[in-house]
mmCIF file of C-alpha atoms in Angstrom:
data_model
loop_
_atom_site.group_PDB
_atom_site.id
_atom_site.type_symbol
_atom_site.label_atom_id
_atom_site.label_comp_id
_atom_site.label_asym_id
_atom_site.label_seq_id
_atom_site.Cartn_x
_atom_site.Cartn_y
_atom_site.Cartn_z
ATOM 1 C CA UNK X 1 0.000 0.000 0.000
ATOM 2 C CA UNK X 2 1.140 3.492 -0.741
ATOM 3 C CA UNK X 3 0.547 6.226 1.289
ATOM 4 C CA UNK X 4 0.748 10.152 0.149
ATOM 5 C CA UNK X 5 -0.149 12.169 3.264
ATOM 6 C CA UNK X 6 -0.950 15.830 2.825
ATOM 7 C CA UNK X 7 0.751 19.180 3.936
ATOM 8 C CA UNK X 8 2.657 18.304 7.668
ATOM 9 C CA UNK X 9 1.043 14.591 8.154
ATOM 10 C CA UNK X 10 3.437 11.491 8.121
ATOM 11 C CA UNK X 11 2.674 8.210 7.843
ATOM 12 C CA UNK X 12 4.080 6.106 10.866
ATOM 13 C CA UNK X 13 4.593 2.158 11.199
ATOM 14 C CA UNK X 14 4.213 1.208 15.008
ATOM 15 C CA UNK X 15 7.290 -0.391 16.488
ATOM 16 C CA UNK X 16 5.837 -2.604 19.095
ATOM 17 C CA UNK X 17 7.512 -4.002 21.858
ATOM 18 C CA UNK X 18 6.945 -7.252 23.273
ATOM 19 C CA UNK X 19 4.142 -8.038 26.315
ATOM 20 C CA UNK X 20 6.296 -7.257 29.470
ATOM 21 C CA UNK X 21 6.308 -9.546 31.703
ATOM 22 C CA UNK X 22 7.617 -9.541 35.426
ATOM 23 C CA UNK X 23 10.091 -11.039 36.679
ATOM 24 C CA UNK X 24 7.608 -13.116 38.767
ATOM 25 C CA UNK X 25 5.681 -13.776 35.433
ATOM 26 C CA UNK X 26 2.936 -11.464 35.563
ATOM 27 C CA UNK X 27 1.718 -10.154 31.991
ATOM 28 C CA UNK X 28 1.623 -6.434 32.847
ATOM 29 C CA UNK X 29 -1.282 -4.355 30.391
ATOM 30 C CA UNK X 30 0.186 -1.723 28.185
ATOM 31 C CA UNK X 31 -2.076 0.414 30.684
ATOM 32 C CA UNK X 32 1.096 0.281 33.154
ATOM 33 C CA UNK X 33 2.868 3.140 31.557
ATOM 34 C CA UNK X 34 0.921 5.594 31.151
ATOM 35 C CA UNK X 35 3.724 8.486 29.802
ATOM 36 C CA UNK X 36 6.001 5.943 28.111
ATOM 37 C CA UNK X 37 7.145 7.134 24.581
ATOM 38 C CA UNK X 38 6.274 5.433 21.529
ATOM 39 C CA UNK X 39 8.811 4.418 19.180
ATOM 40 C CA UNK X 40 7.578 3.949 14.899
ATOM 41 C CA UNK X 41 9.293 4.123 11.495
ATOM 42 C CA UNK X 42 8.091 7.145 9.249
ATOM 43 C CA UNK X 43 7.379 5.622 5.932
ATOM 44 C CA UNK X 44 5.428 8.354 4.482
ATOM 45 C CA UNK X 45 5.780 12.204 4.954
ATOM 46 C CA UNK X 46 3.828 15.434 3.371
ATOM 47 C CA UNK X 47 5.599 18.110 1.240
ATOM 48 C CA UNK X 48 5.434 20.845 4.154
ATOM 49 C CA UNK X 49 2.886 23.721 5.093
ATOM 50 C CA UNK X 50 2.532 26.945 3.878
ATOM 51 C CA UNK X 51 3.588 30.169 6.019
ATOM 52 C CA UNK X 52 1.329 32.867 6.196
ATOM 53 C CA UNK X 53 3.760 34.879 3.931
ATOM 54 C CA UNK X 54 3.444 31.403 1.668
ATOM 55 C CA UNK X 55 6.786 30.049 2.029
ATOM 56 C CA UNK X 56 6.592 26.349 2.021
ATOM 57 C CA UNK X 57 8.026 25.130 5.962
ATOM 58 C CA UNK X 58 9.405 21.815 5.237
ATOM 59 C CA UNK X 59 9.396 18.381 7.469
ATOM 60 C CA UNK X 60 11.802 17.706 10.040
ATOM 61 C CA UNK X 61 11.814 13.858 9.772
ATOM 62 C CA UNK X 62 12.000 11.811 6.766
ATOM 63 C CA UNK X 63 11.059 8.258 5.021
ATOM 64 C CA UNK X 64 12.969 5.591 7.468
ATOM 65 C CA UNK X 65 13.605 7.899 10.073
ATOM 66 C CA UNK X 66 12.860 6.474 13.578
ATOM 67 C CA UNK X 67 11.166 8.796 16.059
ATOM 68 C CA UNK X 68 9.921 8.770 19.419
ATOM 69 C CA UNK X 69 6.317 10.549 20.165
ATOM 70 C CA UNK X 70 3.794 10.766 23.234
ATOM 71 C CA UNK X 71 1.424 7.686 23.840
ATOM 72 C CA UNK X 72 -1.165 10.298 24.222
ATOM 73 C CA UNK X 73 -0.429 11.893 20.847
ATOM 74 C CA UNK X 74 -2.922 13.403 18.331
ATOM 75 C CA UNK X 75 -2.857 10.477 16.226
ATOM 76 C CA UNK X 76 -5.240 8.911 13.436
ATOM 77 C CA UNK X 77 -5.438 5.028 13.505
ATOM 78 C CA UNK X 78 -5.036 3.859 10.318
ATOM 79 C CA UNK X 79 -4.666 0.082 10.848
ATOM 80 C CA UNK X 80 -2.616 -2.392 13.358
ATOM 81 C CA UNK X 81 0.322 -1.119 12.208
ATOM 82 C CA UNK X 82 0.158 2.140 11.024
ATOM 83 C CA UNK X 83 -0.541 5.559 12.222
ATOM 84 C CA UNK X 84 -0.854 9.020 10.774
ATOM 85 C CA UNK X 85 0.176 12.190 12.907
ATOM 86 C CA UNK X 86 1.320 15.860 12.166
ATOM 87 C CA UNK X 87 4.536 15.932 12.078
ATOM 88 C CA UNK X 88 4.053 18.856 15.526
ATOM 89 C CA UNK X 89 3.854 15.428 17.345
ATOM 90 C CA UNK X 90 7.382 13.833 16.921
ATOM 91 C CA UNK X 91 9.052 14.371 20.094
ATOM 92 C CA UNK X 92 12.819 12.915 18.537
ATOM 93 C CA UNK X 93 14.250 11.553 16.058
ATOM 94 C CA UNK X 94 16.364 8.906 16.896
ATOM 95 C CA UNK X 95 19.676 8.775 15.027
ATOM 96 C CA UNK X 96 21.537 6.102 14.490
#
């Protein structure tokens, strides 16, 4: 599938961890960590917004960059696996 987002969305694959599980063997709910930061692989990104003065403001990540964003995040659920997000919502980009 191809995605073409539009002016400062990206498309975001969901790097999931696994289930965490205590040391005593207790499955703990992703519910646990409530401020954790969620890691995902941009594989789509929009060409930029417009200032008011119309100069184009480009993106600050790009296609295969990893970043980190807020589990609470303005996102859009697109499927299991992939979510799209302004680009205002990437925390870090993880360099490697």
């Amino acid at each position: 599938m191809k995605f073409k987002p539009v002016n400062d969305k990206i498309v975001v694959k969901k790097i999931t961890k696994g289930e965490e599980v205590t040391e005593g063997g207790i499955l703990l709910p992703d519910t646990v960590d409530q401020g954790k930061l969620m890691e995902g692989e941009v594989v789509a990104v929009g060409e930029g917004m417009f200032s008011a003065n119309a100069v184009r403001i480009p993106l600050i990540c790009d296609i295969g960059d990893t970043i980190l964003y807020n589990k609470h995040a303005q996102v859009h659920e697109y499927d299991d696996d992939h979510i799209i997000m302004s680009v205002n919502e990437v925390l870090t980009i993880i360099e490697k």
